[in-house]
Short mmCIF file of C-alpha atoms and ligand atoms in Angstrom, two decimals:
data_model
loop_
_atom_site.label_atom_id
_atom_site.label_comp_id
_atom_site.label_asym_id
_atom_site.label_seq_id
_atom_site.Cartn_x
_atom_site.Cartn_y
_atom_site.Cartn_z
CA MET A 1 181.34 236.35 64.40
CA LYS A 2 179.51 234.99 67.43
CA ALA A 3 176.20 233.26 66.83
CA VAL A 4 173.68 230.94 68.51
CA THR A 5 173.85 227.50 66.92
CA PHE A 6 171.61 224.45 67.22
CA HIS A 7 173.06 221.04 68.17
CA GLY A 8 170.01 218.85 68.74
CA PRO A 9 167.02 219.07 71.06
CA GLY A 10 167.78 221.13 74.17
CA HIS A 11 171.28 222.02 72.96
CA VAL A 12 172.12 225.46 71.72
CA ARG A 13 175.57 227.04 71.92
CA VAL A 14 177.19 230.37 71.27
CA GLU A 15 180.01 229.71 68.83
CA THR A 16 182.27 231.50 66.42
CA VAL A 17 181.02 230.94 62.89
CA GLU A 18 181.85 232.41 59.51
CA ASP A 19 180.57 235.94 58.92
CA PRO A 20 177.64 236.05 56.48
CA ARG A 21 178.33 237.72 53.15
CA ILE A 22 176.29 239.12 50.30
CA GLN A 23 175.36 236.12 48.12
CA GLU A 24 172.68 237.66 45.90
CA PRO A 25 172.39 241.24 44.64
CA ALA A 26 169.12 241.74 46.59
CA ASP A 27 170.79 240.79 49.93
CA ALA A 28 171.75 243.06 52.78
CA ILE A 29 174.00 242.31 55.72
CA VAL A 30 172.58 243.62 58.99
CA ARG A 31 174.61 244.11 62.16
CA VAL A 32 172.15 242.93 64.79
CA THR A 33 171.80 245.19 67.83
CA THR A 34 168.86 243.49 69.59
CA GLY A 35 167.38 240.05 69.03
CA ALA A 36 164.89 237.87 70.84
CA ILE A 37 163.96 234.25 71.42
CA CYS A 38 160.58 233.45 69.89
CA GLY A 39 158.04 230.82 70.90
CA SER A 40 158.71 229.36 67.46
CA ASP A 41 162.38 228.90 68.39
CA LEU A 42 161.16 226.67 71.22
CA HIS A 43 159.73 224.25 68.65
CA LEU A 44 163.26 223.97 67.20
CA TYR A 45 164.67 223.63 70.71
CA HIS A 46 162.27 220.76 71.35
CA GLY A 47 163.28 219.09 68.08
CA THR A 48 159.73 219.12 66.69
CA ILE A 49 160.64 220.96 63.47
CA PRO A 50 162.61 218.55 61.28
CA GLY A 51 165.35 219.63 58.89
CA LEU A 52 167.51 221.86 61.05
CA LEU A 53 171.11 220.83 60.46
CA PRO A 54 173.45 220.75 63.50
CA GLY A 55 175.52 223.91 63.64
CA SER A 56 172.82 226.04 61.97
CA VAL A 57 172.49 229.60 63.22
CA ILE A 58 168.97 230.07 64.62
CA GLY A 59 166.77 233.05 65.53
CA HIS A 60 164.56 235.35 63.49
CA GLU A 61 163.60 238.36 65.64
CA TYR A 62 166.06 241.16 65.03
CA VAL A 63 166.70 244.88 64.89
CA GLY A 64 169.98 246.26 63.68
CA VAL A 65 171.97 248.52 61.42
CA VAL A 66 172.56 247.89 57.72
CA GLU A 67 176.22 247.07 57.24
CA GLU A 68 176.38 246.33 53.53
CA VAL A 69 173.93 246.08 50.62
CA GLY A 70 173.94 244.13 47.35
CA ALA A 71 173.89 245.89 43.98
CA GLN A 72 170.09 245.61 43.56
CA VAL A 73 169.14 247.01 46.98
CA THR A 74 167.76 250.52 46.55
CA ALA A 75 165.69 251.19 49.70
CA PHE A 76 168.52 250.92 52.24
CA ARG A 77 172.03 252.17 52.76
CA PRO A 78 174.74 251.22 55.23
CA GLY A 79 173.99 252.92 58.52
CA ASP A 80 170.18 252.66 58.28
CA ARG A 81 168.48 251.32 61.43
CA VAL A 82 166.19 248.50 60.39
CA VAL A 83 163.75 245.92 61.68
CA GLY A 84 163.09 242.89 59.54
CA ALA A 85 160.38 240.33 58.96
CA PHE A 86 161.10 236.81 60.22
CA HIS A 87 160.25 235.42 56.80
CA VAL A 88 161.64 236.75 53.55
CA ALA A 89 159.67 237.51 50.39
CA CYS A 90 160.85 238.48 46.92
CA GLY A 91 158.10 241.05 46.38
CA LYS A 92 157.76 240.12 42.73
CA CYS A 93 156.32 236.61 42.31
CA GLY A 94 152.64 235.87 41.82
CA SER A 95 152.08 235.29 45.54
CA CYS A 96 153.78 238.53 46.56
CA ARG A 97 151.79 240.45 43.92
CA ARG A 98 148.65 239.14 45.62
CA SER A 99 150.07 240.33 49.00
CA LEU A 100 150.48 236.69 50.08
CA TYR A 101 154.06 237.33 51.18
CA ASN A 102 154.08 234.28 53.45
CA GLN A 103 153.49 232.21 50.29
CA CYS A 104 156.35 233.79 48.33
CA GLN A 105 157.62 231.31 45.77
CA HIS A 106 161.21 232.26 46.67
CA GLY A 107 160.60 232.85 50.37
CA GLY A 108 161.75 231.21 53.57
CA VAL A 109 162.02 231.66 57.33
CA LEU A 110 165.30 232.88 58.77
CA GLY A 111 167.01 230.27 60.95
CA TYR A 112 164.32 227.59 60.58
CA GLY A 113 166.03 224.81 58.63
CA VAL A 114 165.96 223.27 55.19
CA ALA A 115 162.17 222.96 55.00
CA PHE A 116 161.95 226.75 55.32
CA GLY A 117 164.53 227.82 52.75
CA ASN A 118 167.71 226.81 54.59
CA LEU A 119 168.49 230.38 55.68
CA GLN A 120 170.84 231.15 58.55
CA GLY A 121 169.30 232.90 61.57
CA THR A 122 169.68 236.24 63.28
CA GLN A 123 170.74 235.38 66.86
CA ALA A 124 174.17 236.47 65.75
CA GLU A 125 176.33 239.53 65.40
CA TYR A 126 175.51 239.75 61.68
CA ALA A 127 172.77 238.33 59.48
CA ARG A 128 172.25 237.99 55.74
CA ILE A 129 168.77 239.24 54.82
CA PRO A 130 167.58 238.15 51.36
CA TYR A 131 165.30 240.49 49.35
CA ALA A 132 166.25 243.30 51.70
CA ASP A 133 164.11 245.91 49.92
CA TYR A 134 160.98 243.91 50.82
CA THR A 135 162.00 242.17 54.02
CA LEU A 136 163.36 245.16 55.96
CA ARG A 137 161.78 248.39 57.20
CA LYS A 138 163.53 251.47 58.52
CA VAL A 139 162.92 251.85 62.25
CA PRO A 140 160.58 254.86 62.51
CA GLU A 141 162.05 258.00 64.06
CA GLY A 142 161.91 257.94 67.84
CA LEU A 143 161.40 254.19 68.32
CA SER A 144 163.88 252.21 70.39
CA ASP A 145 165.14 248.77 69.34
CA GLU A 146 162.78 247.16 71.82
CA GLN A 147 159.75 249.06 70.56
CA ALA A 148 160.45 248.18 66.91
CA LEU A 149 161.69 244.60 67.33
CA PHE A 150 158.37 242.77 67.64
CA SER A 151 156.87 244.28 64.50
CA GLY A 152 159.16 241.86 62.64
CA ASP A 153 157.42 238.88 64.21
CA ILE A 154 155.19 238.39 67.22
CA LEU A 155 153.32 241.70 67.25
CA THR A 156 152.57 241.54 63.55
CA THR A 157 151.73 237.83 63.81
CA ALA A 158 149.20 238.62 66.51
CA TYR A 159 147.83 241.68 64.75
CA GLY A 160 147.51 239.70 61.51
CA ALA A 161 145.60 236.96 63.33
CA VAL A 162 143.08 239.55 64.51
CA ILE A 163 142.84 241.05 61.01
CA ASN A 164 142.31 237.52 59.61
CA SER A 165 139.52 236.94 62.13
CA GLY A 166 137.53 239.79 60.58
CA LEU A 167 136.92 241.33 64.04
CA ARG A 168 134.72 244.39 63.74
CA PRO A 169 134.73 247.34 66.17
CA GLY A 170 132.49 246.56 69.11
CA GLU A 171 132.89 242.79 68.83
CA SER A 172 134.49 240.52 71.43
CA ALA A 173 137.59 238.38 71.07
CA ALA A 174 138.81 235.42 73.09
CA VAL A 175 142.56 234.86 73.00
CA ILE A 176 143.77 231.35 73.87
CA GLY A 177 147.35 231.47 75.14
CA CYS A 178 148.81 234.60 76.74
CA GLY A 179 152.44 234.08 75.87
CA PRO A 180 154.04 237.02 74.08
CA VAL A 181 151.97 236.35 70.93
CA GLY A 182 148.72 236.11 72.86
CA ILE A 183 149.46 239.27 74.84
CA MET A 184 150.02 241.09 71.58
CA ALA A 185 146.78 239.65 70.22
CA VAL A 186 145.05 241.16 73.25
CA GLN A 187 146.64 244.54 72.53
CA SER A 188 145.89 244.29 68.81
CA ALA A 189 142.24 243.36 69.31
CA LEU A 190 141.77 246.30 71.69
CA SER A 191 143.50 248.69 69.30
CA LEU A 192 141.23 247.45 66.48
CA GLY A 193 138.13 248.26 68.50
CA ALA A 194 137.22 245.08 70.38
CA SER A 195 134.66 245.80 73.08
CA ARG A 196 135.90 242.97 75.29
CA VAL A 197 138.87 240.64 75.09
CA TYR A 198 138.90 237.41 77.10
CA ALA A 199 142.43 236.22 77.88
CA ILE A 200 142.88 232.49 78.54
CA ASP A 201 146.07 230.84 79.80
CA LEU A 202 147.08 228.12 82.25
CA VAL A 203 149.64 230.43 83.88
CA LYS A 204 147.93 232.99 86.10
CA GLU A 205 150.73 235.59 85.85
CA ARG A 206 150.10 235.64 82.12
CA THR A 207 146.36 236.27 82.35
CA ASP A 208 147.16 238.86 85.05
CA LEU A 209 149.34 240.73 82.56
CA ALA A 210 146.55 240.54 79.98
CA SER A 211 144.17 241.91 82.59
CA GLN A 212 146.47 244.88 83.24
CA LEU A 213 146.28 245.64 79.53
CA GLY A 214 142.47 245.70 79.57
CA ALA A 215 141.45 242.08 79.01
CA VAL A 216 139.09 239.95 81.10
CA PRO A 217 141.33 237.24 82.61
CA VAL A 218 140.32 233.59 82.35
CA PRO A 219 143.01 231.61 84.24
CA SER A 220 142.32 228.17 82.87
CA ALA A 221 144.14 226.20 85.60
CA GLU A 222 141.76 227.70 88.15
CA VAL A 223 138.41 227.98 86.40
CA ASN A 224 136.45 225.85 83.97
CA VAL A 225 136.96 227.77 80.74
CA MET A 226 133.68 226.71 79.15
CA SER A 227 131.48 227.63 82.07
CA LYS A 228 133.39 230.86 82.72
CA MET A 229 133.10 231.90 79.08
CA ASN A 230 129.41 230.97 79.05
CA GLU A 231 128.93 233.17 82.09
CA LEU A 232 130.93 236.05 80.59
CA THR A 233 129.24 235.97 77.17
CA GLY A 234 125.72 235.15 78.30
CA GLY A 235 126.03 231.72 76.72
CA GLU A 236 126.66 233.15 73.26
CA GLY A 237 130.42 232.69 72.89
CA ALA A 238 133.05 235.13 71.61
CA ASP A 239 132.63 236.82 68.23
CA VAL A 240 136.13 235.72 67.26
CA VAL A 241 138.69 233.40 68.87
CA ILE A 242 142.43 233.81 68.40
CA GLU A 243 144.41 230.60 69.01
CA ALA A 244 147.99 231.45 70.05
CA VAL A 245 149.28 228.19 71.55
CA GLY A 246 149.49 225.55 68.79
CA GLY A 247 148.02 222.05 68.53
CA SER A 248 144.71 220.26 68.47
CA LYS A 249 143.76 220.70 72.12
CA THR A 250 143.53 224.47 72.05
CA LEU A 251 142.06 224.43 68.53
CA GLN A 252 139.22 222.24 69.76
CA LEU A 253 138.68 224.70 72.60
CA ALA A 254 138.59 227.58 70.11
CA PHE A 255 135.75 225.91 68.21
CA GLN A 256 133.85 225.49 71.46
CA LEU A 257 134.28 229.13 72.48
CA VAL A 258 133.30 230.86 69.25
CA ARG A 259 129.73 232.06 68.72
CA GLY A 260 127.61 230.94 65.80
CA GLY A 261 128.72 232.77 62.66
CA GLY A 262 132.06 233.71 64.26
CA CYS A 263 135.63 233.04 63.27
CA VAL A 264 138.49 230.99 64.71
CA SER A 265 141.83 232.47 63.66
CA ALA A 266 144.85 230.34 64.58
CA VAL A 267 148.56 231.15 64.53
CA GLY A 268 149.93 228.61 67.03
CA VAL A 269 152.60 226.41 65.45
CA THR A 270 152.30 222.65 65.75
CA ALA A 271 154.07 219.64 64.30
CA GLU A 272 150.79 217.67 64.38
CA ASP A 273 149.82 216.69 60.83
CA THR A 274 146.09 216.53 61.30
CA PHE A 275 143.42 217.26 63.81
CA SER A 276 139.88 216.11 64.11
CA TYR A 277 137.85 218.92 62.53
CA PRO A 278 134.54 219.60 64.29
CA LEU A 279 132.62 219.25 61.07
CA MET A 280 129.04 219.11 62.29
CA ASN A 281 129.59 221.87 64.83
CA SER A 282 131.19 224.13 62.20
CA LEU A 283 128.42 223.40 59.73
CA THR A 284 125.56 224.09 62.06
CA LYS A 285 127.27 227.04 63.75
CA ASP A 286 128.52 228.50 60.45
CA ILE A 287 132.07 228.92 61.72
CA THR A 288 134.93 230.34 59.65
CA PHE A 289 138.39 228.84 60.29
CA ARG A 290 141.59 230.68 59.40
CA ILE A 291 145.07 229.29 60.06
CA GLY A 292 148.40 230.25 58.62
CA LEU A 293 151.88 231.58 58.97
CA ALA A 294 152.08 235.26 59.71
CA ASN A 295 152.07 237.58 56.70
CA ILE A 296 154.49 240.10 58.16
CA HIS A 297 155.12 242.16 55.02
CA ARG A 298 151.36 242.77 54.74
CA ASP A 299 150.94 244.18 58.26
CA ILE A 300 154.34 245.41 59.52
CA ASP A 301 153.77 249.04 58.56
CA ALA A 302 150.48 249.06 60.47
CA THR A 303 152.01 247.68 63.65
CA LEU A 304 155.00 250.04 63.52
CA SER A 305 152.50 252.92 63.23
CA LEU A 306 150.43 251.64 66.16
CA VAL A 307 153.57 251.42 68.30
CA ARG A 308 154.77 254.83 67.18
CA GLY A 309 151.35 256.31 67.88
CA GLY A 310 151.42 254.93 71.42
CA ARG A 311 148.45 252.62 70.80
CA ILE A 312 150.41 249.42 71.49
CA ASP A 313 153.38 248.96 73.81
CA PRO A 314 155.01 245.68 72.80
CA THR A 315 157.77 245.98 75.41
CA VAL A 316 155.38 244.88 78.18
CA VAL A 317 156.20 241.24 77.42
CA VAL A 318 159.95 241.56 77.98
CA SER A 319 161.14 239.89 81.17
CA HIS A 320 164.86 239.28 80.50
CA ARG A 321 167.61 241.16 78.69
CA LEU A 322 170.71 239.00 78.27
CA PRO A 323 173.97 239.34 76.36
CA LEU A 324 174.24 237.04 73.33
CA ASP A 325 176.74 234.87 75.23
CA GLN A 326 173.97 233.92 77.66
CA ALA A 327 171.54 232.77 74.96
CA PRO A 328 171.64 229.11 76.15
CA GLU A 329 170.47 230.29 79.59
CA GLY A 330 167.82 232.41 77.86
CA TYR A 331 166.50 229.34 76.04
CA ARG A 332 166.42 227.37 79.26
CA LEU A 333 164.52 230.09 81.15
CA PHE A 334 162.04 230.64 78.29
CA ASP A 335 161.50 226.92 77.85
CA GLN A 336 160.81 226.43 81.56
CA ARG A 337 158.43 229.42 81.55
CA GLN A 338 160.66 231.25 84.02
CA ALA A 339 161.02 233.99 81.42
CA ASN A 340 158.13 235.59 79.57
CA LYS A 341 160.25 236.99 76.73
CA VAL A 342 164.03 237.02 76.43
CA LEU A 343 165.89 239.72 74.53
CA LEU A 344 169.45 239.18 73.37
CA LYS A 345 171.47 242.39 73.47
CA LEU A 346 174.53 242.78 71.27
P1 NAD B 1 154.86 230.75 74.26
O1 NAD B 1 155.25 229.32 74.25
O2 NAD B 1 155.68 231.74 75.00
O3 NAD B 1 153.34 230.93 74.79
C1 NAD B 1 152.37 229.94 74.72
C2 NAD B 1 151.37 230.18 75.86
O4 NAD B 1 150.33 229.22 75.77
C3 NAD B 1 151.98 230.04 77.24
O5 NAD B 1 151.70 231.19 78.02
C4 NAD B 1 151.31 228.80 77.81
O6 NAD B 1 151.13 228.87 79.21
C5 NAD B 1 149.99 228.82 77.07
N1 NAD B 1 149.32 227.52 77.00
C6 NAD B 1 149.87 226.31 76.74
N2 NAD B 1 148.92 225.34 76.74
C7 NAD B 1 147.75 225.96 77.01
C8 NAD B 1 146.41 225.51 77.16
N3 NAD B 1 146.10 224.23 77.01
N4 NAD B 1 145.45 226.45 77.44
C9 NAD B 1 145.76 227.74 77.59
N5 NAD B 1 147.03 228.23 77.46
C10 NAD B 1 148.01 227.35 77.18
O7 NAD B 1 154.77 231.15 72.72
P2 NAD B 1 154.51 232.55 71.98
O8 NAD B 1 155.82 233.17 71.67
O9 NAD B 1 153.48 233.34 72.67
O10 NAD B 1 153.91 231.96 70.63
C11 NAD B 1 152.64 231.31 70.64
C12 NAD B 1 152.53 230.42 69.44
O11 NAD B 1 152.55 231.22 68.25
C13 NAD B 1 153.69 229.43 69.30
O12 NAD B 1 153.18 228.18 68.87
C14 NAD B 1 154.54 230.06 68.22
O13 NAD B 1 155.31 229.10 67.52
C15 NAD B 1 153.47 230.63 67.34
N6 NAD B 1 153.91 231.63 66.36
C16 NAD B 1 153.39 231.50 65.14
C17 NAD B 1 153.73 232.37 64.14
C18 NAD B 1 153.12 232.20 62.80
O14 NAD B 1 153.66 232.68 61.82
N7 NAD B 1 151.97 231.53 62.69
C19 NAD B 1 154.63 233.42 64.40
C20 NAD B 1 155.14 233.55 65.71
C21 NAD B 1 154.78 232.64 66.69
ZN1 ZN B 2 158.95 233.86 65.60
#
């Protein structure tokens, strides 16, 4: 089959590799019909995530059709249209029983290297999906590939970040970073009842898009974020802050923007080991800090319902639709911020 493979920083190729096959009885093989390049794939592309062996198949956003199932798979049959979580979970271990699917003791992230379970990715004609009964969902009736796709990753990541922030209806949210994840955090916060959402990004087109969706734009290359946010919130700060960039710089900003008693909820991925925690500020301002990998299995049914109900349109982020063969060009465009979100059509 054809697949996107990694060959060191900045080098991805489309190559012919061996077809995946059922290895465990809980596996399914999915014929991918639409995939995407995620902001998290860019960290691989930049070489900041160690442990990805050259030649590995990458990618983890996928919609497709079940081709084959292992003997233990009961929820799916060949021919079912499915969307899958980017991380896999067994559904049975202690973590999964506590709904901490991102902490599954047998879990991993598709196409993210040895540190994440050494699973092959989904930017390919076919993908092996472990623990299919838990990792996959049927695409709800009436939803296109593009509408369902992001529930497997960025939409549910963003929605989960808002849930983790404890946002209550009527409260305000600041979203730092208006890439695809941030845009979906804007949509999620509004659908969960936020009274105002402040959308912060260096790229004006991105805060413009957030503004079209109902957010208050804060283009951070043009305005001083602190003084603008002070002006917008009457000096109080936002009730919750969603960090959707990654790294210490935007985390520090998040702590500055949140009101006393509020919550910073971060999903941006970083390879930085530590950051300087604003201890005194957090103590005196009574700030809650949440950070973590997305817990897709926990929230995917909610986001699919919100999309199906017309409350969230995740397709607004899509800027490019390319055939799989052009994936290297897709990576280049996405990396250089010439593309907002690249789909790979098979
Ligand atoms: P992206 O790279 O497309 O978007 C990042 C955005 O941040 C861009 O619009 C960029 O202009 C903006 N930005 C960069 N520096 C900034 C700054 N100093 N101030 C304001 N804005 C700034 O990525 P994405 O696909 O939107 O994903 C966002 C982050 O979420 C990535 O780090 C990605 O790896 C992560 N992510 C995490 C999970 C998870 O499980 N926690 C899942 C999916 C994605
Ligand atoms: Zn991702």
